[in-house]
Amino acid sequence: MQLKAAGARLKRILPHLQKKYPWIPREGDLPQLEELVLTLLAYDGSWKQGIRALSAFQEQYVDWNEVRVSSPDEMAEIVEIGKLPKVKDKAEALVKILDRVFLDHNRIALAFGPDQGEDAKKYLTGIRELASIARGVFLYRCFKYPKAIAEAGVTRLLRRLELVPQSANDEVAQRFLDKVTTGNSLAPTWFALARHAEETCVGDTPDCPHCAVQADCPLGQKVKAAKGRKPAEQ
């Protein structure tokens, strides 16, 4: 498909996905470690809930190192202050992330507040314990650009929608989105595609009947046609 036509199709598809998975921007910047923790806490919730839980950590602990050595149950109680979903999972993930920082990068202070600098920023964006979409949001917040485009199946989704060639790799998918989106629209575009790829258009078992863009998806149309086909008479 030609780039212009593919871009027009993406423009037609996106409103359906963005209605279901809205990108909610947040004003202001935090030091990188706080930004990372907030992204983890707010995922599947809201920035407001995440900030409430982040503030509770800062009020009840001396620094992130004290948080790191606390019990998961104690941390879960703090996360719960924000009325966030997946409390236990987030507490366990936070311990893993802080342990990773403590063990791998001794130049990153586990104090509350200080900006860690560019070296720390690059290190923190690579922490694999952060779920893929949450990592992409964090990357966007740190760099103002979602570098995790290939994660969460975005490339696979673009191939299924036939917006990129079936042989396209992550680099090709990235170039396509760079060409058909602007700086302001890139984050909402990436976020909607990533969430859809994670929750509906999953690897081997895409949920085509509940897909918001089935009418515009070649695979979705094939699944719909196969389902509506009557079995041959014996």
Coordinates of N, CA, C and O in Angstrom, one line a residue, residues 3 5 9 20 29 45 54 60 68 117 129 148-149 162-163 189 203 225-226 232:
L3 N 2.2 5.0 0.7 CA 2.3 5.7 2.0 C 1.1 6.6 2.2 O 0.5 6.7 3.3
A5 N -2.0 6.4 1.0 CA -3.2 5.7 1.2 C -3.2 5.0 2.6 O -4.2 5.0 3.3
R9 N -5.8 5.6 5.7 CA -6.5 4.6 6.4 C -6.3 4.6 7.9 O -7.2 4.5 8.7
K20 N -11.5 4.5 22.6 CA -11.5 3.4 23.6 C -10.3 3.5 24.5 O -10.3 3.2 25.7
D29 N 6.8 18.3 34.9 CA 7.8 17.2 34.9 C 8.3 16.9 36.3 O 8.3 17.7 37.2
G45 N -4.8 3.1 35.9 CA -5.5 4.0 36.8 C -5.6 5.4 36.2 O -5.9 5.6 35.0
L54 N 2.0 8.2 45.1 CA 3.4 8.7 45.2 C 3.6 9.6 46.4 O 4.6 9.5 47.1
Q60 N 5.6 8.9 54.0 CA 5.8 7.8 55.0 C 7.2 7.2 55.0 O 7.4 6.4 55.9
R68 N 12.5 0.4 49.1 CA 13.0 -0.8 48.5 C 13.1 -2.0 49.5 O 12.8 -3.1 49.1
G117 N 20.0 13.3 35.8 CA 20.8 13.6 34.7 C 20.6 12.6 33.5 O 19.8 11.6 33.6
E129 N 11.7 -4.4 34.0 CA 10.6 -4.8 34.9 C 9.3 -4.0 34.7 O 8.3 -4.3 35.2
A148 N 9.2 3.3 22.4 CA 8.9 1.8 22.6 C 7.9 1.4 21.6 O 7.1 0.5 21.8
I149 N 7.9 2.0 20.4 CA 6.9 1.7 19.4 C 6.7 0.3 19.1 O 5.6 -0.2 18.8
E162 N -2.5 -4.1 7.5 CA -1.9 -4.0 6.1 C -1.6 -2.5 5.9 O -1.7 -2.0 4.7
L163 N -1.1 -1.8 6.9 CA -0.6 -0.5 6.8 C 0.9 -0.5 6.5 O 1.4 0.5 6.0
T189 N -1.3 8.4 19.2 CA -1.4 7.3 18.1 C -0.7 6.1 18.7 O -1.3 5.0 18.6
G203 N -1.3 -11.8 20.1 CA -0.6 -12.6 19.2 C -1.3 -13.7 18.4 O -1.7 -13.4 17.3
A225 N -16.1 -13.3 7.8 CA -16.6 -14.1 6.7 C -16.6 -15.6 7.0 O -17.5 -16.3 6.7
A226 N -15.5 -16.1 7.7 CA -15.4 -17.5 8.0 C -16.4 -17.9 9.0 O -17.0 -19.0 8.9
A232 N -20.7 -27.0 5.1 CA -21.2 -27.7 3.9 C -22.1 -28.9 4.4 O -21.9 -29.5 5.4

